[in-house]
mmCIF file of C-alpha atoms in Angstrom:
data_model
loop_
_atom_site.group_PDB
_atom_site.id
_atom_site.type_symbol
_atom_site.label_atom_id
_atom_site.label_comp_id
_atom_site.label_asym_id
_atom_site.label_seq_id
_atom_site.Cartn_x
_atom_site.Cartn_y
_atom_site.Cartn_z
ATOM 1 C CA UNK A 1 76.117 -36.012 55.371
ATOM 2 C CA UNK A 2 78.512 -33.188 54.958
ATOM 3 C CA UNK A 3 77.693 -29.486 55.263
ATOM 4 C CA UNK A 4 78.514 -29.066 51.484
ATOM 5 C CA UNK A 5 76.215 -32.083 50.070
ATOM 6 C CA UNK A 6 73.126 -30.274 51.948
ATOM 7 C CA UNK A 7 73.675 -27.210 50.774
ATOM 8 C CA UNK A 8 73.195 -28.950 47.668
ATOM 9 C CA UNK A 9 70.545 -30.684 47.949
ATOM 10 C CA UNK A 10 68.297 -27.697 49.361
ATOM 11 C CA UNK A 11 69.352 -25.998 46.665
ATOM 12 C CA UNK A 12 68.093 -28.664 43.666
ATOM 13 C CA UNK A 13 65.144 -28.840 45.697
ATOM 14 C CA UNK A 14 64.622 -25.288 45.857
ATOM 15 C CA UNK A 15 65.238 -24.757 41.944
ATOM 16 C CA UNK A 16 62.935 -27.529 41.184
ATOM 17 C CA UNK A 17 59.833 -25.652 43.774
ATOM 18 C CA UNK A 18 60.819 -22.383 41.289
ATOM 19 C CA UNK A 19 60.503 -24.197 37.893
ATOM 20 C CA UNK A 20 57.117 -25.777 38.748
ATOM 21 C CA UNK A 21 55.738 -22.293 39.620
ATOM 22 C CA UNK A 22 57.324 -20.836 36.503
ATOM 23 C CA UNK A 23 55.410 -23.678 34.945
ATOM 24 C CA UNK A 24 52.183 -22.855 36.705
ATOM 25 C CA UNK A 25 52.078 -19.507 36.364
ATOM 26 C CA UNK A 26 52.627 -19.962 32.685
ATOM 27 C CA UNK A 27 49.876 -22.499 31.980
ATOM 28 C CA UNK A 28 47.328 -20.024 34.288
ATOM 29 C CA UNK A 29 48.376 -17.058 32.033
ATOM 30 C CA UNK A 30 47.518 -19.323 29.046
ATOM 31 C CA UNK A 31 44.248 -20.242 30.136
ATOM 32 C CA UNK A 32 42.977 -16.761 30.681
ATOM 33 C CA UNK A 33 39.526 -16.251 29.149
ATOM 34 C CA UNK A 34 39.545 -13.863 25.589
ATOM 35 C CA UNK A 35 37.381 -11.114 25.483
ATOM 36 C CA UNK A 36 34.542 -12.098 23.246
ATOM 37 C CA UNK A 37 33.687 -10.393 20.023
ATOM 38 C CA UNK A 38 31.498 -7.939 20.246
ATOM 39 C CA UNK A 39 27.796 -8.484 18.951
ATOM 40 C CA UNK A 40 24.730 -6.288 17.452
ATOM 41 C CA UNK A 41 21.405 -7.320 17.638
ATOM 42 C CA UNK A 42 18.483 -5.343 15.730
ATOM 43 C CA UNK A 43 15.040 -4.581 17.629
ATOM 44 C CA UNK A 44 12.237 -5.684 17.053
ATOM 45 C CA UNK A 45 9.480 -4.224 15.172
ATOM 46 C CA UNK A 46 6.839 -2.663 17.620
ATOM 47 C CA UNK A 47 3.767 -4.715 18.540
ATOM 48 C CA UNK A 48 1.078 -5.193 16.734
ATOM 49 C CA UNK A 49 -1.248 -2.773 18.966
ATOM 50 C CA UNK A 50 1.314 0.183 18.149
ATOM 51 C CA UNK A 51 -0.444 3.515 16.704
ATOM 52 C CA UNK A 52 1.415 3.087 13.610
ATOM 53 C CA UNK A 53 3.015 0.340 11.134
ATOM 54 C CA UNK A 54 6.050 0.900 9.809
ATOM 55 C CA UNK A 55 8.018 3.140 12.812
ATOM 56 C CA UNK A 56 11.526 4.333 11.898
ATOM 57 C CA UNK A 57 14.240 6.116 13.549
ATOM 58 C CA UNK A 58 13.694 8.725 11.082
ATOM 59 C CA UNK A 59 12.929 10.206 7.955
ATOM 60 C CA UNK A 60 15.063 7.938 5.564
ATOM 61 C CA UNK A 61 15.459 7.319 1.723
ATOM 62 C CA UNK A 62 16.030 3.816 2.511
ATOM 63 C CA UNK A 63 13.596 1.253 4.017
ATOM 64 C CA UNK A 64 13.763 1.038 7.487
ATOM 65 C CA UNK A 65 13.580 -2.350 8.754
ATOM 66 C CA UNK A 66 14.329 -4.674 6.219
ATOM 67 C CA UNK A 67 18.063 -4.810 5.392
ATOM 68 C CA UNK A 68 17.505 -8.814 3.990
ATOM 69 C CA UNK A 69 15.712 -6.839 0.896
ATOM 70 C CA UNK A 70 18.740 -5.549 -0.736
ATOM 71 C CA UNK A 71 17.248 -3.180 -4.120
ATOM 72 C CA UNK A 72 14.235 -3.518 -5.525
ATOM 73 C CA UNK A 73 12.686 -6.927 -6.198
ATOM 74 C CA UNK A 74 11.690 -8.655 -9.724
ATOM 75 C CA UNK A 75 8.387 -7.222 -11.054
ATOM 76 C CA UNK A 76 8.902 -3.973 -9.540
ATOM 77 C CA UNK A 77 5.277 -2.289 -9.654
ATOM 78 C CA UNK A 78 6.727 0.794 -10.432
ATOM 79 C CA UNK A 79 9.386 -0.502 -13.114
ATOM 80 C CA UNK A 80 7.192 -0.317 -16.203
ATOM 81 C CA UNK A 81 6.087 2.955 -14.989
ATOM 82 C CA UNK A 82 9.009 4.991 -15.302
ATOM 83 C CA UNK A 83 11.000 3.040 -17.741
ATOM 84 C CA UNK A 84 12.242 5.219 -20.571
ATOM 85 C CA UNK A 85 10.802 8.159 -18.951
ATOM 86 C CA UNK A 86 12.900 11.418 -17.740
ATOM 87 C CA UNK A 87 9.654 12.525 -16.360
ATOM 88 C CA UNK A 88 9.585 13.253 -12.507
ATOM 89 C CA UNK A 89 7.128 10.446 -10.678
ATOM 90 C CA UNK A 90 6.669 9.791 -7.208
ATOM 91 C CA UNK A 91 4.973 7.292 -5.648
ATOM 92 C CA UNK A 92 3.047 7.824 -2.745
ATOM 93 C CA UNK A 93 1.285 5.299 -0.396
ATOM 94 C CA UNK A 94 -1.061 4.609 2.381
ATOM 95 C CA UNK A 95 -0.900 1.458 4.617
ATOM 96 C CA UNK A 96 -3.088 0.324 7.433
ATOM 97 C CA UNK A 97 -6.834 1.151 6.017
ATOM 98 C CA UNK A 98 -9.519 1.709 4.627
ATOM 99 C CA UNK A 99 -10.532 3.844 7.360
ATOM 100 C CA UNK A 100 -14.356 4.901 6.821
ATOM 101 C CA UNK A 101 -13.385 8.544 7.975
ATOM 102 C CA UNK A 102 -9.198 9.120 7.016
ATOM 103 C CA UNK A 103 -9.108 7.236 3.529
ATOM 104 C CA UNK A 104 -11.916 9.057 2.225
ATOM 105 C CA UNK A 105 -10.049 12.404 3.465
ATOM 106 C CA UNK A 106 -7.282 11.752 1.797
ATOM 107 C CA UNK A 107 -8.970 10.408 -1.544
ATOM 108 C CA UNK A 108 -10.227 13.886 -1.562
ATOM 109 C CA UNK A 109 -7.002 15.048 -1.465
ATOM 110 C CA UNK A 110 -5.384 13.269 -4.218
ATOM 111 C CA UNK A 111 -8.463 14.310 -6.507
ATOM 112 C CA UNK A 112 -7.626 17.866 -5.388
ATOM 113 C CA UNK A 113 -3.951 17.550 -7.067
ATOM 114 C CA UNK A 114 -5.125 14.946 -9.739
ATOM 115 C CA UNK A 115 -2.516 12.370 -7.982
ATOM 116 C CA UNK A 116 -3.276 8.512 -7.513
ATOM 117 C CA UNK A 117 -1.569 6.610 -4.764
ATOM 118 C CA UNK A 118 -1.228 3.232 -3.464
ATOM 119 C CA UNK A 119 -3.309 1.854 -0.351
ATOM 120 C CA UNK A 120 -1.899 -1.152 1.146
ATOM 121 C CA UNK A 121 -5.026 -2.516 3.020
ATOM 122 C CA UNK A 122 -5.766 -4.999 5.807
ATOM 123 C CA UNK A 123 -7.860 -7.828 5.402
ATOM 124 C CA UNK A 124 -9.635 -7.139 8.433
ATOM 125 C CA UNK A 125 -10.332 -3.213 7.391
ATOM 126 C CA UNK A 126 -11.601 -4.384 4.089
ATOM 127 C CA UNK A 127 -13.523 -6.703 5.519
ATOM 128 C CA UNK A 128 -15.089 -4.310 8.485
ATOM 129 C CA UNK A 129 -15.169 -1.403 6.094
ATOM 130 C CA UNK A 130 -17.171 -2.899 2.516
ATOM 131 C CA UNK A 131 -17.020 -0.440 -0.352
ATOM 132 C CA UNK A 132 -14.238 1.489 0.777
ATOM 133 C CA UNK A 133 -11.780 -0.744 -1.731
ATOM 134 C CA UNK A 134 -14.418 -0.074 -4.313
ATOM 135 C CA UNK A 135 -14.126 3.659 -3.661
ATOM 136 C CA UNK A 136 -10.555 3.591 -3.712
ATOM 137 C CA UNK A 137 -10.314 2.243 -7.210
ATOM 138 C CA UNK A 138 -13.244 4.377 -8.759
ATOM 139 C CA UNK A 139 -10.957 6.937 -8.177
ATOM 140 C CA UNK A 140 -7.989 5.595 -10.058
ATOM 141 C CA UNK A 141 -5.810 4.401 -6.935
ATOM 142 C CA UNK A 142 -4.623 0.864 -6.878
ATOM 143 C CA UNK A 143 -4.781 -1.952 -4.013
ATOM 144 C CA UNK A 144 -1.911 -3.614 -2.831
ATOM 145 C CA UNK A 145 -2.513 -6.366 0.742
ATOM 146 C CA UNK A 146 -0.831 -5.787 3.922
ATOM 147 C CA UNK A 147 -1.864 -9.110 5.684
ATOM 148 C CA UNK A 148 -4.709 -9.613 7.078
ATOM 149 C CA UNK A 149 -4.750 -8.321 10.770
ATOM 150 C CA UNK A 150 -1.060 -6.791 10.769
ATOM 151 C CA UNK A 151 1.719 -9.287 12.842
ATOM 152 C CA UNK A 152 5.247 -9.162 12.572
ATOM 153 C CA UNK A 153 5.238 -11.933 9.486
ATOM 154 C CA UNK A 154 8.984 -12.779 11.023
ATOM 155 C CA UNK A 155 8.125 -13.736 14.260
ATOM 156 C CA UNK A 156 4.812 -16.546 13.955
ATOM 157 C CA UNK A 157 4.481 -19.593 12.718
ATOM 158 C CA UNK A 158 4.634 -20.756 9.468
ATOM 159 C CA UNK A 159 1.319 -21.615 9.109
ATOM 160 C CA UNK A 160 0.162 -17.863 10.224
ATOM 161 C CA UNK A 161 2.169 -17.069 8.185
ATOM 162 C CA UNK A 162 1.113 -18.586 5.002
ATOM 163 C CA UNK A 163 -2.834 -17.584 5.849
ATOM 164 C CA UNK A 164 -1.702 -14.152 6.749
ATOM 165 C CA UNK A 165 0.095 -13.765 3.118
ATOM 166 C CA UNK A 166 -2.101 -15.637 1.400
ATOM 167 C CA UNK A 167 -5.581 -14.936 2.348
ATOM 168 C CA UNK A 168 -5.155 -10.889 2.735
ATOM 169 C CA UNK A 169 -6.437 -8.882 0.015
ATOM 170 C CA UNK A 170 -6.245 -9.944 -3.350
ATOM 171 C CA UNK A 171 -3.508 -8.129 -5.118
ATOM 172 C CA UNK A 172 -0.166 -8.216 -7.015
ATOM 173 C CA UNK A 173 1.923 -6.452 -4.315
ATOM 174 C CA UNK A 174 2.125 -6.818 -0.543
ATOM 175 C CA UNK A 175 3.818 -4.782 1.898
ATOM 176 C CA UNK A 176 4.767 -7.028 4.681
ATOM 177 C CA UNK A 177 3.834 -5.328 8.248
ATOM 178 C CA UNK A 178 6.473 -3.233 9.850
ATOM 179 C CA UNK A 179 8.840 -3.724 6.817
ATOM 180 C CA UNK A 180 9.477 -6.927 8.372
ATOM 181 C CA UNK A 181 11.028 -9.499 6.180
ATOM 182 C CA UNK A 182 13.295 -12.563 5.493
ATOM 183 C CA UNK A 183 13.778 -15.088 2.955
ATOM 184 C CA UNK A 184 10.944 -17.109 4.275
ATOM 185 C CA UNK A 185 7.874 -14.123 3.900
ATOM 186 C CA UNK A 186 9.962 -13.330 0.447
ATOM 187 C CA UNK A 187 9.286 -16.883 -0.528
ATOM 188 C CA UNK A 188 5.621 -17.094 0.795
ATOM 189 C CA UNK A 189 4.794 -13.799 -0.851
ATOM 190 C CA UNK A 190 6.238 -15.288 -4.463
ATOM 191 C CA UNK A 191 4.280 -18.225 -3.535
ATOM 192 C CA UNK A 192 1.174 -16.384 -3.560
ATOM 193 C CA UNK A 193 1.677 -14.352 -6.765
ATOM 194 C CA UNK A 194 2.940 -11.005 -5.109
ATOM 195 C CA UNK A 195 5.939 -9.369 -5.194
ATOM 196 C CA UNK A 196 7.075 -7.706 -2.023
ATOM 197 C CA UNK A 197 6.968 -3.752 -2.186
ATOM 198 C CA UNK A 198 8.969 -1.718 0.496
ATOM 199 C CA UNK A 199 9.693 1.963 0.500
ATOM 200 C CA UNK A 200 12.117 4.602 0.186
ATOM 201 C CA UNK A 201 10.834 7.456 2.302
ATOM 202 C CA UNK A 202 8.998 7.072 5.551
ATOM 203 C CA UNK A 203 8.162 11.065 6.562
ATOM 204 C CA UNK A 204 7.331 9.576 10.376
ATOM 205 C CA UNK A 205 3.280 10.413 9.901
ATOM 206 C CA UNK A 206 2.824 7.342 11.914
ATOM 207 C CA UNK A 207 4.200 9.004 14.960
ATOM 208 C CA UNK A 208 2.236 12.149 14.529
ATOM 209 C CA UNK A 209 5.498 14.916 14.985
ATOM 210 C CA UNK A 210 3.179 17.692 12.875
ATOM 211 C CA UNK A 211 2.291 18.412 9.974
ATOM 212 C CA UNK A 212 4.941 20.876 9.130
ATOM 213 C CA UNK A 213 7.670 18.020 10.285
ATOM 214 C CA UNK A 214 5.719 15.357 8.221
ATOM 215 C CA UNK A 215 5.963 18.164 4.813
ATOM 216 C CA UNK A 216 9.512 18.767 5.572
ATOM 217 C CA UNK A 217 10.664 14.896 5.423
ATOM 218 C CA UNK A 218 8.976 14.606 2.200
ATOM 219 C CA UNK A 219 10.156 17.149 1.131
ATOM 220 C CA UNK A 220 14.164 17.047 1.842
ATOM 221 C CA UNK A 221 14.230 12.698 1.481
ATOM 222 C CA UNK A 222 11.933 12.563 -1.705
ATOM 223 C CA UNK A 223 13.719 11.974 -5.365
ATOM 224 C CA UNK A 224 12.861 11.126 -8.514
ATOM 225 C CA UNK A 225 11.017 7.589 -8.885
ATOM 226 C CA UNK A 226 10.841 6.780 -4.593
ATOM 227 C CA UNK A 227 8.026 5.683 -2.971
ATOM 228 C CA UNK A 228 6.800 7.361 -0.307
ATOM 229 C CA UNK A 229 5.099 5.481 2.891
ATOM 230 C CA UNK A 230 2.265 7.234 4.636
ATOM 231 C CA UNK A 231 -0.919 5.946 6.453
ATOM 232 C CA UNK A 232 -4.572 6.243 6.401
ATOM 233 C CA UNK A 233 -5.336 3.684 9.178
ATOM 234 C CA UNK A 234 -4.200 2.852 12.542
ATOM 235 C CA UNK A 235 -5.335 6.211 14.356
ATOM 236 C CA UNK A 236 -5.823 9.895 14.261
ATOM 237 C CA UNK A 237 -4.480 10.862 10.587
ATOM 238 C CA UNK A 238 -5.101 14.564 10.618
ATOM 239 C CA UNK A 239 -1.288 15.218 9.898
ATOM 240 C CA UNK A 240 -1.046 13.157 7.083
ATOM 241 C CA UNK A 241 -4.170 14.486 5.987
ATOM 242 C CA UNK A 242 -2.612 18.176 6.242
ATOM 243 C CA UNK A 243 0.504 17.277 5.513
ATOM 244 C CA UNK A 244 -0.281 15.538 2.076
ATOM 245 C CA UNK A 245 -2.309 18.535 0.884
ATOM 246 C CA UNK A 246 0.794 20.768 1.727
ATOM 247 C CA UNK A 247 3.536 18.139 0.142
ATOM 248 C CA UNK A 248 1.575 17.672 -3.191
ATOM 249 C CA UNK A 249 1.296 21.510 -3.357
ATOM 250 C CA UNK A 250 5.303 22.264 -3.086
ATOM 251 C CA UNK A 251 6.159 18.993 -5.036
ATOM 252 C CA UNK A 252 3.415 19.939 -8.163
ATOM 253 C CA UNK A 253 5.749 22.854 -8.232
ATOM 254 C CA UNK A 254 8.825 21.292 -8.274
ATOM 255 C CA UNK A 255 7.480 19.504 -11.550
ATOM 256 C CA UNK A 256 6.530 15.963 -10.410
ATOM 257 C CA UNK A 257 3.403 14.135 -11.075
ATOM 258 C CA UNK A 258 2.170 11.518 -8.509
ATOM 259 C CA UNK A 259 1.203 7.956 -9.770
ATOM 260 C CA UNK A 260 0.049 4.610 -8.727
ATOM 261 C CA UNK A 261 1.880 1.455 -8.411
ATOM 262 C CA UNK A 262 1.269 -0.814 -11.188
ATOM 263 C CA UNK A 263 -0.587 -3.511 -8.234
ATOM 264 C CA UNK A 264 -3.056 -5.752 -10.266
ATOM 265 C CA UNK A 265 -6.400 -6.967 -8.082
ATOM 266 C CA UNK A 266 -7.027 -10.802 -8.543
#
């Protein structure tokens, strides 16, 4: 073999050992992994055992939780009320009672300012507590359920579900616990005759920041026609207590009157 044939040959050979790592490299760079897309993923409502129901963030004029529950739903308790009317109406409410000491504090209250509320009430309270829903509605308040003993409704069974919605207390409007919701409770809650009711302010009573904090959330979130989510259950209310004497005060001023939601008992 001459000189000038090897030289050719180790040099094919050594093109062909460069093209197949071109070609390897090429197909490695190919199979890099892509970043993934980048994903959210909401929290969960508290536990049932927190101090309060419906926590927030903060004081919003949109409901917290619930995002699935775009506007207001058909039947709108406070639709009728309001309709045709310039008037300004707010609607306040209570969730987590009767409480034999808190509710009747704050009953006394809204008698004070001749304003009627909302209490969305446990089945379990009502139940512990007899005469308390009377007493409520002798005073001109209306009743809407909040389940029975208070579970995230998203996150149990169906059939807990179902007995939680259905066999709570007896009314034309139910608050699901937490604000907690999805096409599923929507449908059991139609199921059962209700319509779901939300809210548009939460003032943060539930986590007890004062009174003069709870007063000023009302007071810079609340409009014309919202509804307004406070407690009377689930511990120590003295704030809201305080706080709703102080509110109804300034807002009286301001020229609104404070009604019930139109929540039927059955």
């Amino acid at each position: 073999m001459s000189r000038k044939f090897a030289a050719f040959i180790a040099t094919g050979v050594a093109l062909v050992i460069v093209a197949g790592a071109l070609v390897v490299l090429a197909l490695g760079h190919e199979r890099q992994p892509h970043p993934a897309a980048a994903t959210t993923q909401t929290s969960p409502p508290p536990p049932n055992n927190a101090p309060a129901s419906e926590p927030s963030g903060q004081a919003t004029q949109t409901p917290d939780n619930p995002p699935s529950t775009p506007g207001k739903p058909a039947g709108d308790p406070t639709a009728n009320l309001v309709k045709g009317k310039n008037k300004k109406v707010l609607f306040f409410s209570f969730d987590d009672g009767p409480d034999p000491y808190w509710t009747p504090k704050i009953l006394q209250v809204l008698a004070k300012h001749n304003a009627h509320a909302t209490f969305f009430e446990l089945g379990n309270m009502q139940a512990a507590h007899p005469g308390l829903r009377e007493q409520v509605l002798a005073a001109g308040n209306t009743i809407g359920s909040h389940s029975i003993s208070h579970p995230q409704l998203t996150a149990i069974s169906a059939a807990e579900r179902h007995r939680q919605i259905f066999d709570g207390p007896k009314s034309t409007c139910f608050r699901p616990p937490y604000g907690a919701s999805n096409p599923k409770v929507r449908a059991d809650i139609k199921a059962a005759g209700m319509v779901q009711v939300l809210w548009d302010v939460d003032p943060r009573d539930w986590a007890r920041p004062g009174t003069n904090a709870i007063v000023q959330n009302i007071m810079t979130y609340a409009h014309n026609h919202n509804i307004i989510l406070m407690h009377d259950g689930g511990g120590d209310r003295a704030q809201t207590v305080a706080a709703l004497d102080k509110a109804l005060t300034l807002l009286a001023a301001k020229g609104y009157s404070f009604l019930a939601m139109d929540c039927k008992q059955r």
